[in-house]
Short mmCIF file of N, CA and C in Angstrom, two decimals:
data_model
loop_
_atom_site.label_atom_id
_atom_site.label_comp_id
_atom_site.label_asym_id
_atom_site.label_seq_id
_atom_site.Cartn_x
_atom_site.Cartn_y
_atom_site.Cartn_z
N UNK A 14 -28.73 182.44 102.95
CA UNK A 14 -28.58 181.16 102.27
C UNK A 14 -27.13 180.73 102.25
N UNK A 15 -26.23 181.67 101.98
CA UNK A 15 -24.81 181.37 101.93
C UNK A 15 -24.30 180.93 103.31
N UNK A 16 -24.80 181.61 104.37
CA UNK A 16 -24.40 181.25 105.74
C UNK A 16 -24.87 179.84 106.07
N UNK A 17 -26.07 179.47 105.64
CA UNK A 17 -26.57 178.12 105.91
C UNK A 17 -25.65 177.07 105.31
N UNK A 18 -25.15 177.32 104.10
CA UNK A 18 -24.24 176.37 103.46
C UNK A 18 -22.93 176.27 104.23
N UNK A 19 -22.45 177.40 104.73
CA UNK A 19 -21.21 177.40 105.51
C UNK A 19 -21.41 176.61 106.80
N UNK A 20 -22.51 176.88 107.51
CA UNK A 20 -22.76 176.17 108.75
C UNK A 20 -22.98 174.68 108.51
N UNK A 21 -23.64 174.33 107.42
CA UNK A 21 -23.83 172.92 107.09
C UNK A 21 -22.49 172.26 106.79
N UNK A 22 -21.62 172.96 106.10
CA UNK A 22 -20.30 172.45 105.79
C UNK A 22 -19.48 172.23 107.07
N UNK A 23 -19.53 173.20 107.97
CA UNK A 23 -18.83 173.08 109.25
C UNK A 23 -19.40 171.90 110.04
N UNK A 24 -20.71 171.79 110.08
CA UNK A 24 -21.37 170.70 110.79
C UNK A 24 -20.96 169.35 110.23
N UNK A 25 -21.02 169.21 108.92
CA UNK A 25 -20.69 167.93 108.29
C UNK A 25 -19.22 167.55 108.50
N UNK A 26 -18.34 168.52 108.38
CA UNK A 26 -16.90 168.26 108.58
C UNK A 26 -16.65 167.83 110.02
N UNK A 27 -17.24 168.56 110.98
CA UNK A 27 -17.04 168.25 112.39
C UNK A 27 -17.59 166.86 112.73
N UNK A 28 -18.77 166.58 112.24
CA UNK A 28 -19.39 165.28 112.48
C UNK A 28 -18.50 164.16 111.89
N UNK A 29 -18.00 164.36 110.69
CA UNK A 29 -17.13 163.39 110.05
C UNK A 29 -15.87 163.16 110.88
N UNK A 30 -15.24 164.24 111.38
CA UNK A 30 -14.01 164.10 112.14
C UNK A 30 -14.25 163.38 113.46
N UNK A 31 -15.39 163.62 114.09
CA UNK A 31 -15.69 162.91 115.34
C UNK A 31 -15.91 161.42 115.06
N UNK A 32 -16.67 161.11 114.03
CA UNK A 32 -16.91 159.71 113.67
C UNK A 32 -15.59 159.03 113.29
N UNK A 33 -14.77 159.71 112.51
CA UNK A 33 -13.48 159.16 112.12
C UNK A 33 -12.62 158.84 113.34
N UNK A 34 -12.56 159.77 114.31
CA UNK A 34 -11.78 159.57 115.52
C UNK A 34 -12.31 158.39 116.32
N UNK A 35 -13.64 158.29 116.45
CA UNK A 35 -14.23 157.19 117.22
C UNK A 35 -13.93 155.85 116.57
N UNK A 36 -14.04 155.79 115.26
CA UNK A 36 -13.75 154.54 114.54
C UNK A 36 -12.29 154.15 114.72
N UNK A 37 -11.39 155.12 114.55
CA UNK A 37 -9.96 154.83 114.65
C UNK A 37 -9.54 154.41 116.07
N UNK A 38 -10.05 155.11 117.08
CA UNK A 38 -9.58 154.89 118.43
C UNK A 38 -10.42 153.89 119.24
N UNK A 39 -11.67 153.73 118.89
CA UNK A 39 -12.56 152.97 119.76
C UNK A 39 -13.25 151.79 119.09
N UNK A 40 -12.86 151.44 117.88
CA UNK A 40 -13.56 150.37 117.17
C UNK A 40 -13.46 149.02 117.88
N UNK A 41 -12.39 148.79 118.62
CA UNK A 41 -12.21 147.52 119.33
C UNK A 41 -12.33 147.68 120.84
N UNK A 42 -12.93 148.78 121.28
CA UNK A 42 -13.04 149.07 122.70
C UNK A 42 -14.49 149.05 123.14
N UNK A 43 -14.75 148.40 124.24
CA UNK A 43 -16.07 148.45 124.85
C UNK A 43 -16.03 149.54 125.92
N UNK A 44 -17.00 150.40 125.90
CA UNK A 44 -17.06 151.47 126.88
C UNK A 44 -17.71 150.95 128.15
N UNK A 45 -16.96 150.10 128.84
CA UNK A 45 -17.52 149.40 130.00
C UNK A 45 -17.15 150.04 131.32
N UNK A 46 -16.24 151.00 131.31
CA UNK A 46 -15.91 151.63 132.58
C UNK A 46 -15.77 153.13 132.41
N UNK A 47 -15.73 153.80 133.52
CA UNK A 47 -15.70 155.26 133.52
C UNK A 47 -14.45 155.81 132.84
N UNK A 48 -13.33 155.12 132.93
CA UNK A 48 -12.09 155.60 132.30
C UNK A 48 -12.23 155.65 130.77
N UNK A 49 -12.83 154.62 130.20
CA UNK A 49 -13.05 154.61 128.74
C UNK A 49 -13.99 155.74 128.31
N UNK A 50 -15.05 155.92 129.06
CA UNK A 50 -16.03 156.96 128.73
C UNK A 50 -15.40 158.34 128.89
N UNK A 51 -14.61 158.53 129.93
CA UNK A 51 -13.93 159.81 130.13
C UNK A 51 -12.93 160.09 129.01
N UNK A 52 -12.19 159.08 128.59
CA UNK A 52 -11.23 159.26 127.49
C UNK A 52 -11.95 159.60 126.19
N UNK A 53 -13.07 158.91 125.92
CA UNK A 53 -13.86 159.21 124.73
C UNK A 53 -14.34 160.67 124.76
N UNK A 54 -14.85 161.10 125.91
CA UNK A 54 -15.30 162.47 126.06
C UNK A 54 -14.17 163.46 125.81
N UNK A 55 -13.01 163.19 126.38
CA UNK A 55 -11.84 164.07 126.15
C UNK A 55 -11.47 164.11 124.67
N UNK A 56 -11.51 162.96 124.01
CA UNK A 56 -11.18 162.91 122.58
C UNK A 56 -12.21 163.67 121.74
N UNK A 57 -13.50 163.57 122.08
CA UNK A 57 -14.54 164.32 121.35
C UNK A 57 -14.33 165.82 121.55
N UNK A 58 -14.07 166.24 122.78
CA UNK A 58 -13.84 167.67 123.04
C UNK A 58 -12.60 168.18 122.31
N UNK A 59 -11.56 167.37 122.26
CA UNK A 59 -10.34 167.74 121.53
C UNK A 59 -10.64 167.90 120.04
N UNK A 60 -11.41 166.97 119.48
CA UNK A 60 -11.77 167.02 118.07
C UNK A 60 -12.61 168.28 117.79
N UNK A 61 -13.56 168.57 118.67
CA UNK A 61 -14.37 169.78 118.51
C UNK A 61 -13.52 171.04 118.55
N UNK A 62 -12.55 171.07 119.46
CA UNK A 62 -11.67 172.23 119.56
C UNK A 62 -10.83 172.40 118.29
N UNK A 63 -10.31 171.32 117.78
CA UNK A 63 -9.49 171.39 116.56
C UNK A 63 -10.34 171.86 115.38
N UNK A 64 -11.54 171.30 115.23
CA UNK A 64 -12.43 171.73 114.15
C UNK A 64 -12.81 173.20 114.32
N UNK A 65 -13.10 173.59 115.55
CA UNK A 65 -13.45 174.99 115.82
C UNK A 65 -12.32 175.93 115.45
N UNK A 66 -11.08 175.58 115.81
CA UNK A 66 -9.94 176.44 115.47
C UNK A 66 -9.74 176.51 113.97
N UNK A 67 -9.90 175.36 113.29
CA UNK A 67 -9.75 175.32 111.83
C UNK A 67 -10.72 176.29 111.17
N UNK A 68 -11.99 176.18 111.52
CA UNK A 68 -12.98 177.03 110.87
C UNK A 68 -12.95 178.46 111.37
N UNK A 69 -12.57 178.67 112.60
CA UNK A 69 -12.43 180.04 113.10
C UNK A 69 -11.37 180.77 112.27
N UNK A 70 -10.26 180.10 112.06
CA UNK A 70 -9.18 180.70 111.27
C UNK A 70 -9.61 180.94 109.83
N UNK A 71 -10.28 179.98 109.23
CA UNK A 71 -10.67 180.08 107.83
C UNK A 71 -11.79 181.10 107.60
N UNK A 72 -12.71 181.22 108.55
CA UNK A 72 -13.92 182.02 108.31
C UNK A 72 -13.97 183.34 109.07
N UNK A 73 -13.02 183.58 109.96
CA UNK A 73 -13.05 184.77 110.80
C UNK A 73 -13.18 186.06 109.98
N UNK A 74 -12.32 186.22 109.01
CA UNK A 74 -12.33 187.46 108.21
C UNK A 74 -13.63 187.60 107.41
N UNK A 75 -14.16 186.49 106.91
CA UNK A 75 -15.41 186.54 106.14
C UNK A 75 -16.56 187.07 106.96
N UNK A 76 -16.67 186.57 108.19
CA UNK A 76 -17.79 186.99 109.03
C UNK A 76 -17.59 188.39 109.58
N UNK A 77 -16.35 188.79 109.84
CA UNK A 77 -16.09 190.14 110.31
C UNK A 77 -16.40 191.17 109.24
N UNK A 78 -16.19 190.81 107.99
CA UNK A 78 -16.47 191.72 106.87
C UNK A 78 -17.92 191.67 106.45
N UNK A 79 -18.67 190.68 106.97
CA UNK A 79 -20.07 190.54 106.59
C UNK A 79 -20.28 189.80 105.29
N UNK A 80 -19.24 189.04 104.88
CA UNK A 80 -19.33 188.28 103.62
C UNK A 80 -19.96 186.92 103.82
N UNK A 81 -20.18 186.49 105.12
CA UNK A 81 -20.71 185.19 105.51
C UNK A 81 -21.29 184.46 104.42
#
């Protein structure tokens, strides 16, 4: 049950950060060409990597100890 809450928290935070990035960077942009779509994809992957590093650092010791 505790792990489910952690994963839900990670999911919600990551989803929020992706939406926040899309709103900030792409609110006035039409994804009409491949360059825009490629840039959006790169930005989403970057956001996922940043969120992953944040939670990996914060939760690594908990999961290694079995405290999940």
